[in-house]
Each structure stands twice: as structure tokens, then as C-alpha cells.
mmCIF file of C-alpha atoms and ligand atoms in Angstrom:
data_model
loop_
_atom_site.group_PDB
_atom_site.id
_atom_site.type_symbol
_atom_site.label_atom_id
_atom_site.label_comp_id
_atom_site.label_asym_id
_atom_site.label_seq_id
_atom_site.Cartn_x
_atom_site.Cartn_y
_atom_site.Cartn_z
ATOM 1 C CA VAL A 1 109.694 123.812 122.299
ATOM 2 C CA LEU A 2 106.228 122.435 122.288
ATOM 3 C CA GLU A 3 106.106 118.709 123.275
ATOM 4 C CA ARG A 4 104.340 116.397 120.885
ATOM 5 C CA PRO A 5 103.803 113.466 122.973
ATOM 6 C CA ARG A 6 100.919 111.865 121.158
ATOM 7 C CA HIS A 7 102.986 111.673 118.053
ATOM 8 C CA LEU A 8 106.333 110.527 119.590
ATOM 9 C CA LYS A 9 104.220 107.584 121.317
ATOM 10 C CA ALA A 10 102.482 106.606 117.809
ATOM 11 C CA ILE A 11 105.635 106.767 115.900
ATOM 12 C CA THR A 12 107.717 104.696 118.514
ATOM 13 C CA SER A 13 104.847 102.282 118.741
ATOM 14 C CA SER A 14 104.810 101.942 114.830
ATOM 15 C CA LEU A 15 108.274 101.304 114.820
ATOM 16 C CA ARG A 16 107.970 98.374 117.207
ATOM 17 C CA HIS A 17 105.546 96.674 114.874
ATOM 18 C CA ARG A 18 106.780 97.777 111.509
ATOM 19 C CA PRO A 19 110.334 97.502 110.027
ATOM 20 C CA ILE A 20 109.721 100.705 108.209
ATOM 21 C CA VAL A 21 107.608 103.796 109.101
ATOM 22 C CA ALA A 22 107.097 106.678 106.874
ATOM 23 C CA LEU A 23 106.310 110.356 108.388
ATOM 24 C CA LEU A 24 104.890 112.606 105.913
ATOM 25 C CA GLY A 25 103.952 115.896 106.231
ATOM 26 C CA PRO A 26 104.539 119.532 104.665
ATOM 27 C CA ARG A 27 107.583 121.185 104.806
ATOM 28 C CA GLN A 28 108.295 122.991 108.052
ATOM 29 C CA CYS A 29 105.303 121.348 109.802
ATOM 30 C CA GLY A 30 108.042 119.712 112.472
ATOM 31 C CA LYS A 31 108.917 116.150 110.970
ATOM 32 C CA SER A 32 112.792 116.335 111.712
ATOM 33 C CA THR A 33 112.336 117.801 115.270
ATOM 34 C CA LEU A 34 109.813 115.097 116.148
ATOM 35 C CA ALA A 35 112.304 112.353 114.357
ATOM 36 C CA ARG A 36 114.873 113.677 116.542
ATOM 37 C CA SER A 37 112.738 112.906 119.845
ATOM 38 C CA VAL A 38 112.086 109.611 118.335
ATOM 39 C CA ALA A 39 115.676 108.951 117.634
ATOM 40 C CA LYS A 40 116.721 110.166 121.420
ATOM 41 C CA ALA A 41 115.062 106.786 122.553
ATOM 42 C CA TYR A 42 117.634 104.640 120.509
ATOM 43 C CA ALA A 43 120.495 106.386 122.179
ATOM 44 C CA GLY A 44 123.494 105.773 120.575
ATOM 45 C CA ARG A 45 121.991 103.433 118.244
ATOM 46 C CA SER A 46 120.724 105.671 115.425
ATOM 47 C CA THR A 47 121.959 107.012 111.979
ATOM 48 C CA TRP A 48 120.733 109.857 110.144
ATOM 49 C CA PHE A 49 120.967 110.978 106.410
ATOM 50 C CA ASP A 50 119.630 113.958 105.393
ATOM 51 C CA LEU A 51 118.923 113.705 101.708
ATOM 52 C CA GLU A 52 119.068 117.580 101.120
ATOM 53 C CA ASP A 53 122.641 117.476 102.578
ATOM 54 C CA PRO A 54 125.230 116.621 99.609
ATOM 55 C CA GLN A 55 127.819 114.921 102.046
ATOM 56 C CA ASP A 56 124.961 112.616 103.156
ATOM 57 C CA VAL A 57 123.859 111.958 99.717
ATOM 58 C CA ALA A 58 127.410 110.988 98.979
ATOM 59 C CA ARG A 59 127.552 108.767 102.128
ATOM 60 C CA LEU A 60 124.518 107.022 100.364
ATOM 61 C CA ALA A 61 126.097 106.782 97.040
ATOM 62 C CA GLU A 62 125.874 103.046 97.311
ATOM 63 C CA PRO A 63 122.711 102.637 99.247
ATOM 64 C CA THR A 64 122.539 98.803 100.081
ATOM 65 C CA LEU A 65 126.350 99.107 101.003
ATOM 66 C CA ALA A 66 125.782 101.904 103.271
ATOM 67 C CA LEU A 67 122.348 100.784 104.927
ATOM 68 C CA LYS A 68 123.342 97.135 105.547
ATOM 69 C CA PRO A 69 125.731 97.320 108.371
ATOM 70 C CA LEU A 70 123.634 99.922 110.260
ATOM 71 C CA ARG A 71 121.891 98.729 113.655
ATOM 72 C CA GLY A 72 119.100 100.330 115.668
ATOM 73 C CA LEU A 73 117.261 103.183 113.802
ATOM 74 C CA VAL A 74 117.836 104.647 110.601
ATOM 75 C CA VAL A 75 116.660 108.143 109.498
ATOM 76 C CA LEU A 76 116.147 109.090 105.915
ATOM 77 C CA ASP A 77 115.302 112.655 106.081
ATOM 78 C CA GLU A 78 113.589 114.264 102.801
ATOM 79 C CA ILE A 79 113.200 110.923 101.204
ATOM 80 C CA GLN A 80 111.317 112.051 98.013
ATOM 81 C CA ARG A 81 114.946 113.340 97.135
ATOM 82 C CA ARG A 82 115.825 109.717 96.326
ATOM 83 C CA PRO A 83 112.787 107.568 95.773
ATOM 84 C CA GLU A 84 114.851 104.994 94.254
ATOM 85 C CA ILE A 85 116.033 103.892 97.781
ATOM 86 C CA PHE A 86 112.502 102.484 98.558
ATOM 87 C CA PRO A 87 113.219 99.064 96.758
ATOM 88 C CA ILE A 88 116.327 98.730 98.727
ATOM 89 C CA LEU A 89 114.403 99.103 102.125
ATOM 90 C CA ARG A 90 112.287 96.230 101.178
ATOM 91 C CA VAL A 91 115.399 93.832 101.179
ATOM 92 C CA LEU A 92 116.710 95.179 104.217
ATOM 93 C CA ALA A 93 113.208 95.149 105.918
ATOM 94 C CA ASP A 94 112.957 91.383 105.193
ATOM 95 C CA ARG A 95 116.184 90.495 107.083
ATOM 96 C CA SER A 96 115.545 88.324 110.021
ATOM 97 C CA PRO A 97 116.324 89.181 112.902
ATOM 98 C CA LEU A 98 116.101 92.620 112.199
ATOM 99 C CA PRO A 99 119.212 94.471 112.923
ATOM 100 C CA ALA A 100 117.730 98.061 111.999
ATOM 101 C CA ARG A 101 114.464 99.644 111.506
ATOM 102 C CA PHE A 102 113.986 102.589 109.318
ATOM 103 C CA LEU A 103 112.091 106.236 109.768
ATOM 104 C CA VAL A 104 111.413 107.917 106.443
ATOM 105 C CA LEU A 105 110.499 111.705 106.243
ATOM 106 C CA GLY A 106 109.045 113.073 103.358
ATOM 107 C CA SER A 107 107.469 116.343 102.425
ATOM 108 C CA ALA A 108 105.863 115.234 99.069
ATOM 109 C CA ALA A 109 104.155 111.902 98.308
ATOM 110 C CA PRO A 110 104.615 111.852 94.564
ATOM 111 C CA ASP A 111 103.107 108.795 92.333
ATOM 112 C CA LEU A 112 106.671 107.381 92.427
ATOM 113 C CA LEU A 113 106.774 107.378 96.164
ATOM 114 C CA ARG A 114 103.322 106.151 96.322
ATOM 115 C CA GLN A 115 104.019 103.367 93.888
ATOM 116 C CA SER A 116 107.265 102.146 95.614
ATOM 117 C CA SER A 117 105.451 102.318 98.924
ATOM 118 C CA GLU A 118 102.916 99.644 97.265
ATOM 119 C CA THR A 119 105.898 97.037 96.992
ATOM 120 C CA LEU A 120 106.372 97.777 100.785
ATOM 121 C CA ALA A 121 102.859 96.655 101.773
ATOM 122 C CA GLY A 122 102.769 95.176 105.542
ATOM 123 C CA ARG A 123 106.129 96.168 105.990
ATOM 124 C CA ILE A 124 105.580 100.107 106.383
ATOM 125 C CA ALA A 125 103.277 102.286 108.493
ATOM 126 C CA PHE A 126 102.419 105.881 107.289
ATOM 127 C CA HIS A 127 102.379 108.583 109.871
ATOM 128 C CA HIS A 128 100.723 111.741 108.821
ATOM 129 C CA LEU A 129 101.895 114.976 110.409
ATOM 130 C CA SER A 130 100.748 118.434 110.272
ATOM 131 C CA GLY A 131 101.692 121.334 112.277
ATOM 132 C CA PHE A 132 100.207 121.907 115.610
ATOM 133 C CA ASP A 133 96.770 120.493 116.880
ATOM 134 C CA ILE A 134 94.200 121.561 119.225
ATOM 135 C CA THR A 135 95.501 119.092 121.963
ATOM 136 C CA GLU A 136 98.876 120.169 121.526
ATOM 137 C CA VAL A 137 98.259 123.869 122.098
ATOM 138 C CA GLY A 138 95.584 123.519 124.389
ATOM 139 C CA PRO A 139 92.068 124.694 124.246
ATOM 140 C CA ASP A 140 92.467 128.305 125.363
ATOM 141 C CA ARG A 141 94.927 129.086 122.137
ATOM 142 C CA ILE A 142 92.522 127.481 119.572
ATOM 143 C CA ASP A 143 91.830 131.296 118.247
ATOM 144 C CA ARG A 144 95.554 131.905 117.923
ATOM 145 C CA LEU A 145 95.792 128.405 116.169
ATOM 146 C CA TRP A 146 93.064 129.390 113.745
ATOM 147 C CA LEU A 147 94.333 132.832 112.947
ATOM 148 C CA ARG A 148 98.038 132.035 112.719
ATOM 149 C CA GLY A 149 97.826 128.687 111.365
ATOM 150 C CA ALA A 150 99.695 125.502 112.803
ATOM 151 C CA PHE A 151 103.117 125.709 111.505
ATOM 152 C CA PRO A 152 105.285 125.724 114.727
ATOM 153 C CA ARG A 153 107.218 129.007 113.451
ATOM 154 C CA SER A 154 104.038 130.705 112.645
ATOM 155 C CA PHE A 155 102.179 129.833 115.801
ATOM 156 C CA LEU A 156 104.868 130.443 118.297
ATOM 157 C CA ALA A 157 106.028 133.813 116.373
ATOM 158 C CA LYS A 158 106.249 136.672 118.812
ATOM 159 C CA SER A 159 103.678 138.731 117.141
ATOM 160 C CA GLU A 160 101.153 138.648 114.377
ATOM 161 C CA GLU A 161 103.348 140.588 112.203
ATOM 162 C CA GLN A 162 106.245 138.176 112.721
ATOM 163 C CA SER A 163 103.837 135.213 112.214
ATOM 164 C CA LEU A 164 102.453 136.691 109.002
ATOM 165 C CA GLU A 165 106.039 137.566 107.769
ATOM 166 C CA TRP A 166 106.975 133.826 108.398
ATOM 167 C CA ARG A 167 104.048 132.589 106.332
ATOM 168 C CA GLU A 168 104.778 134.714 103.443
ATOM 169 C CA ASN A 169 108.493 133.757 103.484
ATOM 170 C CA PHE A 170 107.332 129.915 103.536
ATOM 171 C CA LEU A 171 105.114 130.392 100.765
ATOM 172 C CA ARG A 172 107.816 132.116 98.662
ATOM 173 C CA THR A 173 110.364 129.401 99.357
ATOM 174 C CA PHE A 174 108.151 126.675 99.241
ATOM 175 C CA LEU A 175 106.661 127.349 95.647
ATOM 176 C CA GLU A 176 110.040 128.720 94.139
ATOM 177 C CA ARG A 177 112.410 126.306 95.671
ATOM 178 C CA ASP A 178 110.818 123.280 97.245
ATOM 179 C CA VAL A 179 108.251 122.587 94.485
ATOM 180 C CA PRO A 180 110.713 122.534 91.739
ATOM 181 C CA SER A 181 113.140 120.287 93.892
ATOM 182 C CA PHE A 182 110.622 117.796 94.089
ATOM 183 C CA GLY A 183 111.180 117.578 90.383
ATOM 184 C CA ILE A 184 107.801 119.425 89.251
ATOM 185 C CA ARG A 185 108.151 121.651 86.424
ATOM 186 C CA ILE A 186 105.566 124.333 86.918
ATOM 187 C CA GLY A 187 106.827 127.937 86.981
ATOM 188 C CA PRO A 188 106.714 129.574 90.378
ATOM 189 C CA SER A 189 104.904 132.579 89.338
ATOM 190 C CA THR A 190 102.091 130.375 87.945
ATOM 191 C CA LEU A 191 101.843 128.317 91.119
ATOM 192 C CA VAL A 192 101.678 131.309 93.143
ATOM 193 C CA ARG A 193 98.609 132.783 91.202
ATOM 194 C CA PHE A 194 97.238 129.321 91.244
ATOM 195 C CA PHE A 195 97.478 129.102 95.028
ATOM 196 C CA ALA A 196 96.002 132.477 95.579
ATOM 197 C CA MET A 197 92.927 131.685 93.382
ATOM 198 C CA LEU A 198 92.665 128.137 95.330
ATOM 199 C CA ALA A 199 92.448 130.315 98.370
ATOM 200 C CA HIS A 200 89.471 132.077 96.809
ATOM 201 C CA TRP A 201 87.952 128.872 96.107
ATOM 202 C CA HIS A 202 88.574 127.212 99.425
ATOM 203 C CA GLY A 203 85.783 125.011 100.809
ATOM 204 C CA ASN A 204 84.265 124.960 97.442
ATOM 205 C CA ILE A 205 83.708 121.975 94.820
ATOM 206 C CA TRP A 206 86.585 121.990 92.392
ATOM 207 C CA ASN A 207 85.730 123.405 88.903
ATOM 208 C CA SER A 208 88.529 122.585 86.279
ATOM 209 C CA SER A 209 87.122 124.603 83.576
ATOM 210 C CA GLU A 210 86.967 127.738 85.676
ATOM 211 C CA PHE A 211 90.408 127.595 86.457
ATOM 212 C CA ALA A 212 91.365 126.466 83.170
ATOM 213 C CA ARG A 213 89.801 129.589 81.811
ATOM 214 C CA ALA A 214 91.884 131.816 84.044
ATOM 215 C CA PHE A 215 95.028 130.462 83.394
ATOM 216 C CA GLY A 216 94.271 129.807 79.396
ATOM 217 C CA VAL A 217 95.494 126.322 79.607
ATOM 218 C CA ALA A 218 93.614 122.747 79.583
ATOM 219 C CA ASP A 219 91.660 121.450 82.379
ATOM 220 C CA THR A 220 93.998 118.812 82.812
ATOM 221 C CA THR A 221 96.689 121.089 83.241
ATOM 222 C CA VAL A 222 95.140 123.117 86.040
ATOM 223 C CA ARG A 223 94.033 119.695 87.592
ATOM 224 C CA GLY A 224 97.733 118.856 87.533
ATOM 225 C CA TYR A 225 98.500 122.130 89.643
ATOM 226 C CA LEU A 226 96.004 120.934 92.119
ATOM 227 C CA ASP A 227 97.618 117.748 92.523
ATOM 228 C CA VAL A 228 100.822 119.382 93.085
ATOM 229 C CA LEU A 229 99.556 121.003 95.948
ATOM 230 C CA GLY A 230 97.669 118.086 97.331
ATOM 231 C CA ALA A 231 100.804 115.791 97.048
ATOM 232 C CA THR A 232 102.677 118.274 99.163
ATOM 233 C CA PHE A 233 100.126 118.397 101.722
ATOM 234 C CA VAL A 234 99.434 122.157 101.318
ATOM 235 C CA ALA A 235 95.984 121.461 99.841
ATOM 236 C CA ARG A 236 93.195 119.166 100.888
ATOM 237 C CA LEU A 237 91.098 117.443 98.166
ATOM 238 C CA LEU A 238 88.185 115.839 99.688
ATOM 239 C CA THR A 239 86.538 113.153 97.764
ATOM 240 C CA PRO A 240 82.617 113.104 97.149
ATOM 241 C CA PHE A 241 81.105 110.094 98.780
ATOM 242 C CA ALA A 242 78.983 108.033 96.455
ATOM 243 C CA ALA A 243 76.103 106.869 98.625
ATOM 244 C CA SER A 244 74.356 105.145 95.646
ATOM 245 C CA ILE A 245 75.045 104.900 91.929
ATOM 246 C CA SER A 246 71.444 105.491 91.150
ATOM 247 C CA LYS A 247 71.541 109.011 92.049
ATOM 248 C CA ARG A 248 73.057 111.765 90.021
ATOM 249 C CA GLN A 249 76.420 112.434 92.206
ATOM 250 C CA ILE A 250 78.865 115.329 91.972
ATOM 251 C CA LYS A 251 82.310 114.032 91.283
ATOM 252 C CA SER A 252 84.780 116.827 91.642
ATOM 253 C CA PRO A 253 86.386 116.908 95.007
ATOM 254 C CA LYS A 254 86.083 119.957 97.399
ATOM 255 C CA VAL A 255 89.114 121.567 98.008
ATOM 256 C CA TYR A 256 90.740 123.382 101.024
ATOM 257 C CA VAL A 257 94.041 125.451 101.939
ATOM 258 C CA ARG A 258 94.940 123.039 104.502
ATOM 259 C CA ASP A 259 96.846 125.428 106.978
ATOM 260 C CA SER A 260 94.395 128.497 108.185
ATOM 261 C CA GLY A 261 97.470 130.559 108.351
ATOM 262 C CA LEU A 262 98.411 130.256 104.833
ATOM 263 C CA LEU A 263 94.906 130.759 103.639
ATOM 264 C CA HIS A 264 94.796 133.869 105.651
ATOM 265 C CA SER A 265 97.994 135.073 104.178
ATOM 266 C CA LEU A 266 96.946 134.134 100.699
ATOM 267 C CA LEU A 267 93.925 136.199 101.464
ATOM 268 C CA ARG A 268 95.902 138.917 102.534
ATOM 269 C CA LEU A 269 94.132 138.910 106.075
ATOM 270 C CA ARG A 270 96.654 140.153 108.534
ATOM 271 C CA ASP A 271 94.714 140.175 111.855
ATOM 272 C CA ARG A 272 91.638 138.934 113.578
ATOM 273 C CA GLU A 273 89.686 141.902 112.482
ATOM 274 C CA ASP A 274 90.500 141.455 108.834
ATOM 275 C CA LEU A 275 89.211 137.909 109.452
ATOM 276 C CA GLU A 276 86.061 138.849 110.780
ATOM 277 C CA ARG A 277 85.181 141.060 108.258
ATOM 278 C CA HIS A 278 86.063 138.710 105.324
ATOM 279 C CA PRO A 279 83.263 136.614 103.510
ATOM 280 C CA GLN A 280 85.068 133.593 103.982
ATOM 281 C CA ILE A 281 85.390 133.482 107.534
ATOM 282 C CA GLY A 282 82.938 130.528 107.584
ATOM 283 C CA ALA A 283 84.924 128.586 105.075
ATOM 284 C CA SER A 284 88.119 129.279 106.870
ATOM 285 C CA PHE A 285 86.595 128.063 110.059
ATOM 286 C CA GLU A 286 85.144 124.820 108.289
ATOM 287 C CA GLY A 287 88.765 124.176 106.749
ATOM 288 C CA PHE A 288 90.324 124.712 110.190
ATOM 289 C CA ALA A 289 87.817 122.453 111.835
ATOM 290 C CA ILE A 290 88.050 119.505 109.418
ATOM 291 C CA GLU A 291 91.957 119.616 109.569
ATOM 292 C CA GLN A 292 91.545 119.208 113.181
ATOM 293 C CA ILE A 293 89.061 116.487 113.101
ATOM 294 C CA ILE A 294 91.247 114.251 110.639
ATOM 295 C CA GLN A 295 94.247 114.874 112.840
ATOM 296 C CA GLN A 296 92.486 114.138 116.095
ATOM 297 C CA THR A 297 91.013 111.107 114.967
ATOM 298 C CA ARG A 298 93.952 110.136 113.112
ATOM 299 C CA THR A 299 91.986 109.360 109.936
ATOM 300 C CA ASP A 300 93.819 107.956 106.847
ATOM 301 C CA PRO A 301 92.950 111.068 104.416
ATOM 302 C CA ARG A 302 91.432 108.316 102.047
ATOM 303 C CA ASP A 303 88.733 107.415 104.421
ATOM 304 C CA CYS A 304 87.684 111.118 104.366
ATOM 305 C CA TYR A 305 84.797 112.305 102.204
ATOM 306 C CA TYR A 306 82.432 115.250 101.914
ATOM 307 C CA TRP A 307 78.758 114.508 101.049
ATOM 308 C CA ARG A 308 76.188 116.415 98.790
ATOM 309 C CA THR A 309 73.033 115.640 96.742
ATOM 310 C CA GLN A 310 71.504 117.387 94.021
ATOM 311 C CA ALA A 311 68.581 118.295 96.028
ATOM 312 C CA GLY A 312 71.062 120.213 98.481
ATOM 313 C CA ALA A 313 71.470 118.131 101.358
ATOM 314 C CA GLU A 314 75.237 118.099 102.478
ATOM 315 C CA LEU A 315 77.548 117.021 105.117
ATOM 316 C CA ASP A 316 81.062 118.720 105.398
ATOM 317 C CA LEU A 317 82.896 115.774 106.470
ATOM 318 C CA LEU A 318 82.227 111.981 106.224
ATOM 319 C CA ILE A 319 84.790 109.417 107.923
ATOM 320 C CA VAL A 320 84.042 105.948 106.796
ATOM 321 C CA ARG A 321 85.950 103.096 108.756
ATOM 322 C CA GLY A 322 84.580 99.801 107.476
ATOM 323 C CA ARG A 323 80.927 99.833 108.198
ATOM 324 C CA HIS A 324 81.108 102.639 110.526
ATOM 325 C CA ARG A 325 80.107 106.031 109.403
ATOM 326 C CA HIS A 326 80.752 109.297 111.518
ATOM 327 C CA GLY A 327 79.487 112.635 109.904
ATOM 328 C CA PHE A 328 80.653 116.166 110.872
ATOM 329 C CA GLU A 329 78.881 119.371 110.243
ATOM 330 C CA ILE A 330 80.686 122.652 111.072
ATOM 331 C CA LYS A 331 79.077 125.698 112.062
ATOM 332 C CA ARG A 332 80.806 129.071 112.783
ATOM 333 C CA THR A 333 77.918 129.651 115.668
ATOM 334 C CA ALA A 334 77.694 129.219 119.327
ATOM 335 C CA SER A 335 74.302 127.616 118.993
ATOM 336 C CA PRO A 336 73.918 125.448 116.297
ATOM 337 C CA LYS A 337 70.338 124.124 115.404
ATOM 338 C CA LEU A 338 69.172 121.065 113.732
ATOM 339 C CA THR A 339 68.528 121.356 110.058
ATOM 340 C CA PRO A 340 66.715 119.137 107.545
ATOM 341 C CA SER A 341 70.079 118.475 105.621
ATOM 342 C CA MET A 342 71.389 117.168 109.042
ATOM 343 C CA ARG A 343 68.344 114.825 109.110
ATOM 344 C CA HIS A 344 68.946 113.742 105.434
ATOM 345 C CA ALA A 345 72.713 112.929 105.793
ATOM 346 C CA LEU A 346 71.649 110.934 109.055
ATOM 347 C CA ASP A 347 69.204 109.010 107.253
ATOM 348 C CA ASP A 348 70.592 108.549 103.656
ATOM 349 C CA LEU A 349 73.947 107.652 104.760
ATOM 350 C CA ASP A 350 72.988 105.667 107.869
ATOM 351 C CA LEU A 351 75.343 107.488 109.944
ATOM 352 C CA ASP A 352 76.385 106.052 113.326
ATOM 353 C CA ARG A 353 76.440 109.412 114.488
ATOM 354 C CA LEU A 354 76.730 113.302 113.304
ATOM 355 C CA ASP A 355 78.562 115.771 115.470
ATOM 356 C CA VAL A 356 77.842 119.438 114.836
ATOM 357 C CA ILE A 357 81.203 121.277 115.480
ATOM 358 C CA HIS A 358 80.685 124.718 116.844
ATOM 359 C CA LEU A 359 82.305 127.628 118.337
ATOM 360 C CA GLY A 360 80.001 127.554 121.703
ATOM 361 C CA GLU A 361 80.978 126.220 124.797
ATOM 362 C CA HIS A 362 78.557 123.310 125.460
ATOM 363 C CA ALA A 363 77.825 120.034 124.109
ATOM 364 C CA PHE A 364 74.104 119.137 123.771
ATOM 365 C CA ASP A 365 71.875 116.744 121.920
ATOM 366 C CA LEU A 366 69.925 118.030 118.829
ATOM 367 C CA ALA A 367 68.450 114.860 118.039
ATOM 368 C CA LYS A 368 69.124 111.144 118.316
ATOM 369 C CA ARG A 369 72.442 110.421 117.132
ATOM 370 C CA ILE A 370 73.007 114.189 116.291
ATOM 371 C CA ARG A 371 75.051 116.014 118.997
ATOM 372 C CA ALA A 372 76.423 119.649 118.902
ATOM 373 C CA VAL A 373 80.250 119.327 119.976
ATOM 374 C CA PRO A 374 82.168 122.817 120.811
ATOM 375 C CA ILE A 375 85.474 122.679 118.900
ATOM 376 C CA ARG A 376 87.166 123.099 122.362
ATOM 377 C CA GLU A 377 86.417 119.527 122.980
ATOM 378 C CA LEU A 378 88.259 118.111 120.134
ATOM 379 C CA ALA A 379 91.097 118.719 122.401
ATOM 380 C CA VAL A 380 89.880 116.420 124.802
ATOM 381 C CA THR A 381 87.610 113.669 122.966
ATOM 382 C CA PRO A 382 89.317 110.363 122.832
ATOM 383 C CA LYS A 383 89.649 109.097 119.187
ATOM 384 C CA SER A 384 86.292 108.290 117.537
HETATM 385 N N1 ATP B 401 107.437 121.001 118.648
HETATM 386 C C1 ATP B 401 108.164 122.024 118.393
HETATM 387 N N2 ATP B 401 108.129 123.230 119.187
HETATM 388 C C2 ATP B 401 108.705 124.483 118.537
HETATM 389 N N3 ATP B 401 109.172 124.654 117.687
HETATM 390 C C3 ATP B 401 109.159 123.440 116.695
HETATM 391 C C4 ATP B 401 108.601 122.420 116.991
HETATM 392 N N4 ATP B 401 108.645 121.547 116.059
HETATM 393 C C5 ATP B 401 109.347 122.189 114.961
HETATM 394 N N5 ATP B 401 109.471 123.553 115.206
HETATM 395 C C6 ATP B 401 110.063 124.410 114.640
HETATM 396 O O1 ATP B 401 109.534 124.498 113.363
HETATM 397 C C7 ATP B 401 110.513 124.553 112.236
HETATM 398 C C8 ATP B 401 110.312 123.272 111.376
HETATM 399 O O2 ATP B 401 110.765 122.231 112.215
HETATM 400 P P1 ATP B 401 111.285 120.870 111.508
HETATM 401 O O3 ATP B 401 112.482 121.151 110.681
HETATM 402 O O4 ATP B 401 111.257 119.781 112.405
HETATM 403 O O5 ATP B 401 110.281 120.698 110.150
HETATM 404 P P2 ATP B 401 110.140 119.738 108.966
HETATM 405 O O6 ATP B 401 108.927 119.411 108.739
HETATM 406 O O7 ATP B 401 111.503 118.848 109.012
HETATM 407 O O8 ATP B 401 110.547 120.864 107.753
HETATM 408 P P3 ATP B 401 111.531 120.533 106.428
HETATM 409 O O9 ATP B 401 110.496 119.669 105.740
HETATM 410 O O10 ATP B 401 111.624 121.988 106.096
HETATM 411 O O11 ATP B 401 112.852 120.027 106.937
HETATM 412 C C9 ATP B 401 111.832 124.571 112.819
HETATM 413 O O12 ATP B 401 112.572 125.912 113.057
HETATM 414 C C10 ATP B 401 111.721 123.935 114.419
HETATM 415 O O13 ATP B 401 112.739 124.679 115.483
HETATM 416 MG MG1 MG B 402 113.235 118.493 108.032
#
């Protein structure tokens, strides 16, 4: 088992400040494992409900009655199965003194979950979990993390073959069993095809009509497919940042397959050599680095953007926190150079700083407020 002390600390600390903590992330990223470590600290004073287990669901037939007498920590695993429990948590979270805190785990954030969480404003803290990150695996295993992706079972597999096999199984189970169980009614074969096409689109700006044509359905329908993969944390949708309303702006999100390992298996890249030969290797690295940055800086996905102007200037990732703007460019090279586009981004967006994440060994300044940063350094850089 690979320890995940940063997440453990963050969740434990959130639980001290909020009556409810939601741990959200894709299937199989390690939510239950992490929650078990959190629960350990509560010694005997924790209760676990797995909402995929019919027996546990039966124990919760009368949720208020079942939850009210509990003390310590209550874990509700796979909460998306019973979103109607959310309103009940509100009442239980407002008790004083507080007899119990709730850790809810979810593999999907459909609208219902989002809406009910709004009624819990101020009472709930969200914690996003992905597979392993660079800090957890260490700088020397970045290549493996990129190639195999971050799902624990895929990353830790004994061989490349076993890793790939795990990912192929995961995709099948996820699209054929999990997605339908979230109450989403899209045929599995349609979603399989859609996910494969999305992989080829990885790192590009979403184009509804292109996908609609390929699937022979309405624009809104394919956009619905995309949102399903976003809500289940397997696709990343980056919103375009609107610097000013006077300029003609691109409105569509940029889309990525979040896990590089899943991307590679969707693209049928079996090993390092396949990846090296593939035209999308740059896009793959870009998506990988973006996910790492978002995790490392623990940024709320809603604060993440991309930026592009009609004139062709662009920024791969923009993180906006209050009045602070931190830009990132990703370059799959060991020696990135300063480009006019970087200057434009710095000036037009008035960035505090722009980091150019690259594959080399050294960090160096490219210009004032523009710095080349090796991806290895993300493993040691403190939060921005
Ligand atoms: N830190 C870790 N080190 C080693 N293996 C891990 C770690 N975390 C998770 N795993 C393994 O990965 C698999 C998925 O983990 P886990 O069940 O915790 O994920 P999950 O997010 O709860 O998945 P699901 O949504 O399917 O319930 C398990 O086989 C688990 O043993
Ligand atoms: Mg689980």
C-alpha cells in the first residue's frame, strides 16, 4: 500500500472544521481505502455504510432513525446511490453539540448531488481525489505514472501487460455497469465509442457539431455524453477564461481524458514505444501535467481555465484565485523557450506568474515572472 499522508491530513483537518466532508473522485481511485485510514483515527467510534451493499441499504431504510444515535465518524460510501440522504444530513449537521461527523464518498457528481450540496453550504467541505500524484509516487516514477496513469491498481501492476489489462477491464466495467448504475441511460456501446472519439479529441476545444455528426444525434445529446464523463470524473472540461467581453471569445471548453493511462488504453498505446510514435504524445503530456498541477495546488476545478485568443495567443492552464492569476504552459521538451504567446498571456491576463512546465531537469527564468519549471519539481513545490 502506498501511503497518502497529504490527503489523510487534509481530510482529517476538514472533518475538524466541518460536520460533513465529501470525498469525490472517479471509481477505483482509492476513496474507500483512504476513508478507512481516516476512520482508523476514530478508533471504535466510526460506522460505515456502503450504499452498494443491499444489507447496508436496508440498515438505512429509515435514514434519520438509523443515523441519529451514531457517535464519532459516520462514513457513507457511494453516496450517489442515495442522494436523498443529503437533506437529512443537514438536520444532523446542525445539532449542538455535534455527536457525529459525516464523511461521504462519491464517484459521481450529478446535478442532484450538486443541488443538494448547495443546501449544505457552510456545513460541507469538498475534497477531490484522483489516483496517485507525483508527490505520492516520487519524482523517479513520473514516467511510469504518465504511461500507466494514476489509478492505484494500474500504476502498481506487476507488468505493463497487467496494467493495460486492468485499465481495459476498468473501462468496460465503468461504462457498462457503473454509469448505468448512476441512473444515466445511455447505451454502453454508444459511450464506448464516444469515449474513444473523445480520446482522439484530447486537448482540443470541444466541437458539438463534429461529434453530433459522427453519432447522428443532436448537438445537445453529444454534449450530454460529455457531461456524463465530466460528472463521473473521467473527463476534464476546462472552461475558457473570458478576459474581456469586448474581444470575440471562444466559448467551448477544452476537453481531456483525465487519466493518462486511460487515454493511452483508449488510443491503443500499449507501451512507451507506442506512445513515443503517436502524434498525440504532446497532448498526452499536456493533459498529464494539467492534472498534476490541479492536484498539487489543490485547486477547485471551478477555478481552472484555459485561455486562447482569436489572434492565436494561448495558455494551457489558468488558475484564478481571487485577484491572483497563475498561468501554466506545458512543453514536452527539456529546454523550453520564451514565445510571443507567453508574453501576450502575461500582459493580457496580468498574470502574477507564468510557469512553463517541461520535461527537463532544471528550473530557470525565461523572463520577468516567467519561469521554466521541470515537472519533477511539482513533486516538491509547495502549494501555489
Ligand atoms: N494507497 C493505495 N495503495 C495501494 N493500493 C491502493 C491504494 N488505494 C487504493 N488501492 C487499491 O485500488 C483499488 C481501488 O481502491 P478503493 O476501493 O479504495 O477505491 P474507490 O475509489 O473506493 O473505488 P470504488 O469507487 O470502485 O469503490 C483497490 O484494489 C485498492 O486496494
Ligand atoms: Mg469505494
